[in-house]
PDB file of C-alpha atoms in Angstrom:
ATOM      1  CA  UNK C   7       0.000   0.000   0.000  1.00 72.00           C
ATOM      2  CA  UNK C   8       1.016   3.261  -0.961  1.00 92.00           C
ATOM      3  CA  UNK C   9       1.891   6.885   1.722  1.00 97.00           C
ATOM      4  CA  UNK C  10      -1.423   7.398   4.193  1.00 97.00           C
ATOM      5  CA  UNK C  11      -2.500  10.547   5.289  1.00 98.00           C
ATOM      6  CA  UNK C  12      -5.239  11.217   7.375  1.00 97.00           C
ATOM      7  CA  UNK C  13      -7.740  13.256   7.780  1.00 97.00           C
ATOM      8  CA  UNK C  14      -8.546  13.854   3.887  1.00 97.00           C
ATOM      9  CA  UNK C  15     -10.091  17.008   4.414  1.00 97.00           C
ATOM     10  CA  UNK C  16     -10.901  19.293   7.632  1.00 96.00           C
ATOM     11  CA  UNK C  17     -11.939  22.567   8.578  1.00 98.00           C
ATOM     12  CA  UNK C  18     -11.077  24.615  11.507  1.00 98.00           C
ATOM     13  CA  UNK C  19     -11.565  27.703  12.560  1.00 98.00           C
ATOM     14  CA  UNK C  20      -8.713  30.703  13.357  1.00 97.00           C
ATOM     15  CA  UNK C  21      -7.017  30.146  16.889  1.00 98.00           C
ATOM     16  CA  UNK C  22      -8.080  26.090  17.016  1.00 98.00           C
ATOM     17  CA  UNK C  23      -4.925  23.933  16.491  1.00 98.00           C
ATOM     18  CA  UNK C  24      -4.895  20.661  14.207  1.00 98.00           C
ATOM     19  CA  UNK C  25      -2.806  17.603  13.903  1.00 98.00           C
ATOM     20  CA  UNK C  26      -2.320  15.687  10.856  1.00 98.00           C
ATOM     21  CA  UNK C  27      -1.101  12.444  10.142  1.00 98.00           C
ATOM     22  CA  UNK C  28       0.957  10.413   7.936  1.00 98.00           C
ATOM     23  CA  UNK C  29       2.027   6.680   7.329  1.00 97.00           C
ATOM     24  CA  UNK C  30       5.021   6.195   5.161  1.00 96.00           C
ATOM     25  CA  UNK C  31       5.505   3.297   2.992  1.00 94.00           C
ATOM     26  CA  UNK C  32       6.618  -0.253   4.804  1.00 91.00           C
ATOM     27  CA  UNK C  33      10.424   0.275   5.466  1.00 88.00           C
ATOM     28  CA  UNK C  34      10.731   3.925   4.856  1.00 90.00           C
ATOM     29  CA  UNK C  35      12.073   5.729   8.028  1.00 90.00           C
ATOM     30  CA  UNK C  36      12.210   9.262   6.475  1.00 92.00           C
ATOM     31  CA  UNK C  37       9.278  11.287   6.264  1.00 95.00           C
ATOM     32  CA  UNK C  38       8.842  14.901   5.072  1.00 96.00           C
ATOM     33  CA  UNK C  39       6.379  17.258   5.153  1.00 97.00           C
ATOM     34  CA  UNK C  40       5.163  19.866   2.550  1.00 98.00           C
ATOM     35  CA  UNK C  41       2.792  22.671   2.582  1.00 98.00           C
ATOM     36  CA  UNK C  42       1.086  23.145  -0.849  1.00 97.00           C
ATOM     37  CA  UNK C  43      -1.027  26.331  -2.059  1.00 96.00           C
ATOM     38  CA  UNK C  44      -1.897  28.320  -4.865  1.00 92.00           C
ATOM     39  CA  UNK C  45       0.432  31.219  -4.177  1.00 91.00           C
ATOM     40  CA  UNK C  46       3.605  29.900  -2.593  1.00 93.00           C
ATOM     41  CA  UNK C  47       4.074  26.372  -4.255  1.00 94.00           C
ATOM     42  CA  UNK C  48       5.409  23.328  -2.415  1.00 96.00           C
ATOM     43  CA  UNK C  49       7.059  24.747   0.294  1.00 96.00           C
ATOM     44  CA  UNK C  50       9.128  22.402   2.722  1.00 95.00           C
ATOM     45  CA  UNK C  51       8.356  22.165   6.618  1.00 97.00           C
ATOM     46  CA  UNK C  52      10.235  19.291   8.236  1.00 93.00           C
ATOM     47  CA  UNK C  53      11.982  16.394   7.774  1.00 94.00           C
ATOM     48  CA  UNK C  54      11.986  13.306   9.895  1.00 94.00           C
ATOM     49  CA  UNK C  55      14.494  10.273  10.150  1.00 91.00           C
ATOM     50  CA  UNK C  56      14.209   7.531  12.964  1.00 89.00           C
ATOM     51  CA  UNK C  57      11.834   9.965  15.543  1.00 92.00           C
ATOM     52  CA  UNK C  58      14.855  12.888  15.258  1.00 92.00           C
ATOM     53  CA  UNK C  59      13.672  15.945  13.434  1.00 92.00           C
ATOM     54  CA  UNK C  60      16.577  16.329  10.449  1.00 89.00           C
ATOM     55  CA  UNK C  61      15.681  19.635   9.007  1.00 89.00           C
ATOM     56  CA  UNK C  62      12.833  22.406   9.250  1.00 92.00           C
ATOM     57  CA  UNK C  63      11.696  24.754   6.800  1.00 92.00           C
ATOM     58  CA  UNK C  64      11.233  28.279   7.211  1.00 92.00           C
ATOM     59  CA  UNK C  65       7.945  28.663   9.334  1.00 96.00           C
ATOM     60  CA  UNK C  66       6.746  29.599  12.499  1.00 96.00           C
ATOM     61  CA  UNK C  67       6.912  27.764  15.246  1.00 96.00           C
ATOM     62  CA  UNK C  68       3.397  27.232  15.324  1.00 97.00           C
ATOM     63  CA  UNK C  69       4.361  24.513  12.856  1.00 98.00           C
ATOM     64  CA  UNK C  70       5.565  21.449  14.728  1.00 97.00           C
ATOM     65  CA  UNK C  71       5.701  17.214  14.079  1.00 97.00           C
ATOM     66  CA  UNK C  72       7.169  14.452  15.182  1.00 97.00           C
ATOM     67  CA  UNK C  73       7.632  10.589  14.154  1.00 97.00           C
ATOM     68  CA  UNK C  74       7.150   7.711  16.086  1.00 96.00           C
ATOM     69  CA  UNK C  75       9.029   4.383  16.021  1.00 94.00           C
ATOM     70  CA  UNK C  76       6.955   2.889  13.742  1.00 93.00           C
ATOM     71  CA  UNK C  77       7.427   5.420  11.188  1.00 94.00           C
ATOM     72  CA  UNK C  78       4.472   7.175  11.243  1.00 97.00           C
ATOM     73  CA  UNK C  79       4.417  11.141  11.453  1.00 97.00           C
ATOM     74  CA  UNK C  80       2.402  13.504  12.870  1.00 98.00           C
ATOM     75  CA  UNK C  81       2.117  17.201  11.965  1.00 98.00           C
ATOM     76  CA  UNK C  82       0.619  19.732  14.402  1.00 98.00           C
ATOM     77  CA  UNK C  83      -0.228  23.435  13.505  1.00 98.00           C
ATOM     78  CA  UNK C  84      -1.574  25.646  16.501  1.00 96.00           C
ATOM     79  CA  UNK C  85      -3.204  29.137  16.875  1.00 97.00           C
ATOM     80  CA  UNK C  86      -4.298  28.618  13.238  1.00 98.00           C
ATOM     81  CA  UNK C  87      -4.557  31.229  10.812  1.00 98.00           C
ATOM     82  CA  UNK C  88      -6.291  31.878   7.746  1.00 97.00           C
ATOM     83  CA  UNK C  89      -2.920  31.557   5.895  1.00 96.00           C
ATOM     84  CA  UNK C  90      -2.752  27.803   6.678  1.00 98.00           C
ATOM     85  CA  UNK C  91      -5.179  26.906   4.386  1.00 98.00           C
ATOM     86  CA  UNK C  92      -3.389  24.138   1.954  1.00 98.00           C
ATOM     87  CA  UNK C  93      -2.400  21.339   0.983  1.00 97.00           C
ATOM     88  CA  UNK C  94      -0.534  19.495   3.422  1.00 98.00           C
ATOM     89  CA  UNK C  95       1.592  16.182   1.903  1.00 98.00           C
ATOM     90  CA  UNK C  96       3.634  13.982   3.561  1.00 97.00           C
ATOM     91  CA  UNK C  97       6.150  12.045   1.507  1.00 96.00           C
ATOM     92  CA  UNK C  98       7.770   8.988   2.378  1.00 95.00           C
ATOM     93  CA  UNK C  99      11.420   8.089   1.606  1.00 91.00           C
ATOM     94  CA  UNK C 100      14.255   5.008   1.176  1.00 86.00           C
ATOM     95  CA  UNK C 101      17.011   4.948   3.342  1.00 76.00           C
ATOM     96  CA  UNK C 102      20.606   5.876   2.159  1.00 71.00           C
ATOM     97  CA  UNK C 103      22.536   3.670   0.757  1.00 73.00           C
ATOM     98  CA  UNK C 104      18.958   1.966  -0.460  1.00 76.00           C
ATOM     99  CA  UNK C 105      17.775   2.507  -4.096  1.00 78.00           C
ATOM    100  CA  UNK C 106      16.420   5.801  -4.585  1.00 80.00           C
ATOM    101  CA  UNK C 107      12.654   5.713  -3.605  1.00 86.00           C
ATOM    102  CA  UNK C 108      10.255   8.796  -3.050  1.00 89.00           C
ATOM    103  CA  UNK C 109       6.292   8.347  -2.203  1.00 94.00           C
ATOM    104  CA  UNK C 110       3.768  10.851  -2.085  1.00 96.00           C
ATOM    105  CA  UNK C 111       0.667  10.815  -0.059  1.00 97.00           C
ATOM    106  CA  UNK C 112      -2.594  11.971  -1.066  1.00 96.00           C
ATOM    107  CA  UNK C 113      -2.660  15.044   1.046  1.00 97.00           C
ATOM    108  CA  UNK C 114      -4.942  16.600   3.910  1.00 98.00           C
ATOM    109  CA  UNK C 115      -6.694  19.514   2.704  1.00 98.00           C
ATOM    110  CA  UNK C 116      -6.679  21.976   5.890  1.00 98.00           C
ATOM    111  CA  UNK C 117      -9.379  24.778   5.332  1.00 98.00           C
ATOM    112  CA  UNK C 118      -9.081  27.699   8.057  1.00 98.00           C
ATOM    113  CA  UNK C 119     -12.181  29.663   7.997  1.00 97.00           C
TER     114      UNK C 119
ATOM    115  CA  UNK M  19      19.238  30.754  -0.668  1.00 75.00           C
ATOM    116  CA  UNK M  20      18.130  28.348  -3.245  1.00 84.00           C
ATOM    117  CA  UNK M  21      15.805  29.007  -5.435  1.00 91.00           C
ATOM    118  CA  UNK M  22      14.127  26.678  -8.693  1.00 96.00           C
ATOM    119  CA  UNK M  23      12.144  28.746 -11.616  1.00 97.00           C
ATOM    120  CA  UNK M  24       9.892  27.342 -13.827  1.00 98.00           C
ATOM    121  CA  UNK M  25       9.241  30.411 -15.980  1.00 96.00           C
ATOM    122  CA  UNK M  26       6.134  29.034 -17.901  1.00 96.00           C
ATOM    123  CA  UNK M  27       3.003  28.562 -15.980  1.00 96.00           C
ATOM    124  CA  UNK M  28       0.953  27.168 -19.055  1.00 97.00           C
ATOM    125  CA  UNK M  29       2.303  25.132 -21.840  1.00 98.00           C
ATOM    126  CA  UNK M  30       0.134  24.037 -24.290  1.00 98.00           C
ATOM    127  CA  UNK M  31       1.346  21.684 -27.404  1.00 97.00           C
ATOM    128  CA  UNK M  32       0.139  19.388 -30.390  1.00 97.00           C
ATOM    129  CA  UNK M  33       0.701  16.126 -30.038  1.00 97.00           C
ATOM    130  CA  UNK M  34       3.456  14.626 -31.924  1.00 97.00           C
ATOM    131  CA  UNK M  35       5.307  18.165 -31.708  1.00 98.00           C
ATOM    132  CA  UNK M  36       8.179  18.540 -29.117  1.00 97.00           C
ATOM    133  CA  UNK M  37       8.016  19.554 -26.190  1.00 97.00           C
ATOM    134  CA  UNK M  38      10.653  21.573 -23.308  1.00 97.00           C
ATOM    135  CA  UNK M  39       9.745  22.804 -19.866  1.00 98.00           C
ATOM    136  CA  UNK M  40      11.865  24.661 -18.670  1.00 97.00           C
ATOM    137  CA  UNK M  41      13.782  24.892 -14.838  1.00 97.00           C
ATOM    138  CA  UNK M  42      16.119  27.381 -13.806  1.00 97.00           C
ATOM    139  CA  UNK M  43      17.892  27.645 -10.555  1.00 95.00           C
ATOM    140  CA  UNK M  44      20.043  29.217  -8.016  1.00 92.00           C
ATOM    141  CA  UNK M  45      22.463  27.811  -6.144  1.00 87.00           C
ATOM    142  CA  UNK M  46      26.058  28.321  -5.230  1.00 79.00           C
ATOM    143  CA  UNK M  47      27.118  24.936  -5.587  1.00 78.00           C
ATOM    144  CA  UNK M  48      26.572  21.165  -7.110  1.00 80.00           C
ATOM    145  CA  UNK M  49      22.851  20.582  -6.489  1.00 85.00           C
ATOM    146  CA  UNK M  50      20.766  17.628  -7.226  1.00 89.00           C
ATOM    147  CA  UNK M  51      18.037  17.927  -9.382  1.00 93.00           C
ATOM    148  CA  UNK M  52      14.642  16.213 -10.246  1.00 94.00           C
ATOM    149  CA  UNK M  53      10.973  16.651 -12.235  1.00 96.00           C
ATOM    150  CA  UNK M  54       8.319  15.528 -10.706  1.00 96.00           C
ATOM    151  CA  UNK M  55       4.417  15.013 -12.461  1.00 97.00           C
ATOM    152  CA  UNK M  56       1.278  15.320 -11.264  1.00 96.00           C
ATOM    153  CA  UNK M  57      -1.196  13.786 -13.770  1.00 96.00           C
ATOM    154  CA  UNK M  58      -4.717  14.565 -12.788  1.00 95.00           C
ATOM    155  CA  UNK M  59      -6.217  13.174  -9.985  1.00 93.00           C
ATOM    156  CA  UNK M  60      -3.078  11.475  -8.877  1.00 95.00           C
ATOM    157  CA  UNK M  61      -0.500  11.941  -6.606  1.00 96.00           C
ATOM    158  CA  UNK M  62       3.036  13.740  -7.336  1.00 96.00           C
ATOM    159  CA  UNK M  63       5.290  11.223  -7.989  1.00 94.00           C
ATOM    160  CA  UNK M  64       9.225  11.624  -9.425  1.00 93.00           C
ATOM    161  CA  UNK M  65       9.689  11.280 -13.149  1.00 94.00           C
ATOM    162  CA  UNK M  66      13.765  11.694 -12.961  1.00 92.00           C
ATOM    163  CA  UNK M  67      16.457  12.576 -11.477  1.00 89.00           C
ATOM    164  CA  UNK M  68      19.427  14.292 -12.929  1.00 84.00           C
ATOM    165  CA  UNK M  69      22.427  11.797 -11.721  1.00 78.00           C
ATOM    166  CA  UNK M  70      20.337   8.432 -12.875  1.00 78.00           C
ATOM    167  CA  UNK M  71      20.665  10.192 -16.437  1.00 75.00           C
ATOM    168  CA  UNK M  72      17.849   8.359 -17.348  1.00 80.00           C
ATOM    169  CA  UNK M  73      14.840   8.495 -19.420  1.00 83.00           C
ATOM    170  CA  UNK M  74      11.254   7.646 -18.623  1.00 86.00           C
ATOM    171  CA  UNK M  75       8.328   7.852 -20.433  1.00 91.00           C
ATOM    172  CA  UNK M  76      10.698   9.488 -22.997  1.00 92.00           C
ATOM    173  CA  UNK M  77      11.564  12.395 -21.253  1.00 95.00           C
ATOM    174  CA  UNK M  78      14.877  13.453 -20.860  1.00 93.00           C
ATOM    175  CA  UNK M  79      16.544  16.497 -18.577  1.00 94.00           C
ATOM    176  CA  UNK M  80      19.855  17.528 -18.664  1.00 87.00           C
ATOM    177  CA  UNK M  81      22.201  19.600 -16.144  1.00 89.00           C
ATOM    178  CA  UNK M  82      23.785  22.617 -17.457  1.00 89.00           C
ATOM    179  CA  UNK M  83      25.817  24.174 -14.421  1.00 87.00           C
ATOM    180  CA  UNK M  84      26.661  27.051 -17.095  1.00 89.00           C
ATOM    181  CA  UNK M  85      23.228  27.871 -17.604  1.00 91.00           C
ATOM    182  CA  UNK M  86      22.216  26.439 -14.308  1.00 92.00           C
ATOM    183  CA  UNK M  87      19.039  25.408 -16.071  1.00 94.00           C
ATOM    184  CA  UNK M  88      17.433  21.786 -16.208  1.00 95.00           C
ATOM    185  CA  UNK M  89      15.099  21.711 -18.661  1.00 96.00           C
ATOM    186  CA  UNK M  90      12.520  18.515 -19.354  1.00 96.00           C
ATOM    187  CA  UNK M  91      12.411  17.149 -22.681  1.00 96.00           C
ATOM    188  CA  UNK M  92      10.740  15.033 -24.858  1.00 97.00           C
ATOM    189  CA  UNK M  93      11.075  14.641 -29.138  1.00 96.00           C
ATOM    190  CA  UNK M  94       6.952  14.007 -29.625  1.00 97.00           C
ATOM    191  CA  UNK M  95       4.702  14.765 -26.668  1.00 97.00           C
ATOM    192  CA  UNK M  96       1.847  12.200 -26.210  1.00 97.00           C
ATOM    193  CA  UNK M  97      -1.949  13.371 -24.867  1.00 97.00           C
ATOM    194  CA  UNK M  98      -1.153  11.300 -21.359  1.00 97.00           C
ATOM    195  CA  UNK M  99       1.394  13.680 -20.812  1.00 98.00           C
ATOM    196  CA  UNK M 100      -0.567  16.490 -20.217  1.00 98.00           C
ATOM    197  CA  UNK M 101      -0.017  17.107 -16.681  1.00 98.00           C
ATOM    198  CA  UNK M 102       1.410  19.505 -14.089  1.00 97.00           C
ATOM    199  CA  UNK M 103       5.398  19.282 -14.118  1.00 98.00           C
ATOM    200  CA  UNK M 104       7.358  20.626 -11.375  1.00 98.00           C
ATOM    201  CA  UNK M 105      10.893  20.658 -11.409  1.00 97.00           C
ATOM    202  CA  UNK M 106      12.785  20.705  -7.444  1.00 96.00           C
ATOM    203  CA  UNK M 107      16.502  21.140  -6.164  1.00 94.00           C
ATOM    204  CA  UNK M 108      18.288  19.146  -2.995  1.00 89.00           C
ATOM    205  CA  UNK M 109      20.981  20.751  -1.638  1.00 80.00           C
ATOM    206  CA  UNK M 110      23.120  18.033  -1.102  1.00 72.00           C
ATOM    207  CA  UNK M 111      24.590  19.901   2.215  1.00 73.00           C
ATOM    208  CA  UNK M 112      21.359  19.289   3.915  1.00 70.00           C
ATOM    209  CA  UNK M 113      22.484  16.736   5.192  1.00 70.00           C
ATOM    210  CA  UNK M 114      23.213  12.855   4.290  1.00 67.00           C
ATOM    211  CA  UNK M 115      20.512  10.999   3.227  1.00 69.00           C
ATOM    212  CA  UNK M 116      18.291  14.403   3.682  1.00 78.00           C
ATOM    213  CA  UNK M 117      15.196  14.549   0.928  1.00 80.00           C
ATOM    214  CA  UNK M 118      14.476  18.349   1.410  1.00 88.00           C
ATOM    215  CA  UNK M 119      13.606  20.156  -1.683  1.00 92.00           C
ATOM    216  CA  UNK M 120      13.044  23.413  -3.040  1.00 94.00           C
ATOM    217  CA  UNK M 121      10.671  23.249  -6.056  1.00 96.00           C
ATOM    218  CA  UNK M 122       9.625  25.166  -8.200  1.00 97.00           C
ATOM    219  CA  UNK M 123       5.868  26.394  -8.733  1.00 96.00           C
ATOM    220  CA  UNK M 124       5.187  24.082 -11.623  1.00 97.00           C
ATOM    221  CA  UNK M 125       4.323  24.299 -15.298  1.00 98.00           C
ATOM    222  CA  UNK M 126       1.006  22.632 -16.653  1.00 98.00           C
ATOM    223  CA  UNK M 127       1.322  21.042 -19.942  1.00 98.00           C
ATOM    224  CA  UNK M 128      -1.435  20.286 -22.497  1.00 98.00           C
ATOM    225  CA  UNK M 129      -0.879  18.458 -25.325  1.00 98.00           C
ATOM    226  CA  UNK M 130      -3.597  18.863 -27.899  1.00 97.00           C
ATOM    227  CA  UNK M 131      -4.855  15.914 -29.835  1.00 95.00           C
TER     228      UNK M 131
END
């Protein structure tokens, strides 16, 4: 089976916080996260590689996540904002040293109203 | 900072007739380069990546450090290729085995029967 994201869709309203999450592909222990809209693109957040945080993008720290042993990923964004409306996608990646393999998920579409 | 431009928003061709998207970046050193598609209603997924010199589904990309361009390819573009493009850049300092990308904000191609 293929990258899992969950919810598919939500709405929230400004100031409520959400958390989103991800299942990589069986044997992937890197997960990223990317936040997807009209205006900006595919912009990175954060990267994740056995439960240690490798890299963050350039947001606020309203933006946090975190991976488990198994893998999986969770994103959380707080005090939202009408800005964080998007596309959120998780993509799931080989290990180094592995042949070169890159999943995407389906997305969660976050609507801040 | 990094930075990937895909000039063209809309690209619209016949079929049969060739067909380059274009990517240019910025970077101060030796990045890595990839396209990735997004045909509709599917997930992004990679098409290629610049060191596996490959091609797939007859598309072809080549690095020009001169130019610092990496633009996608193909002789005769086929109706299933009409899809969004987007062409991304890892800084290969990010650290080993690190996936994070900068992409660009994509092109959409139509190929017109």
């Amino acid at each position: 089976t293929g990258v899992t994201q969950s919810p598919t869709h939500l709405i929230k309203t400004r100031g409520q916080q959400v958390t989103l999450s991800c299942s990589p592909i069986s044997g992937h222990r890197s997960v990223s996260w990317y936040q997807q809209t009209p205006g900006q693109g595919l912009q990175f957040l954060f990267e994740y590689f056995s439960e240690t945080q490798r890299n963050k993008g350039n947001f606020p720290g309203r933006f946090s996540g975190r991976q488990f042993s198994n893998s999986r990923s969770e994103m959380n964004v707080s005090t939202l904002e009408l800005g964080d409306s998007a596309l959120y996608l998780c993509v799931s990646s080989s290990m180094p040293g592995q042949p070169y393999e890159q999943y995407f998920g389906p997305g969660t579409r976050l609507t801040v109203t | 900072a990094q930075r990937v431009t895909q000039p063209e928003k809309l690209l619209s061709v016949f079929k049969g007739a060739p067909v380059e998207l274009k990517c240019n970046y910025s970077y101060s050193g030796s990045p890595e380069l990839f396209w990735y598609v997004q045909y509709s209603r599917q997930r992004l997924q990679l098409l290629l990546r610049h060191i596996s010199r490959e091609s797939i589904k007859g598309f072809t990309a080549d690095l020009n450090k001169g130019e610092t361009s990496f633009h996608l390819k193909k002789p005769f573009a086929q109706e299933e290729d009409s899809a969004i493009y987007y062409c991304a850049l890892r800084d290969p300092y990010s650290g080993a085995g690190s996936y994070q990308l900068t992409f660009g904000k994509g092109t959409k191609l139509s190929v017109i029967p």
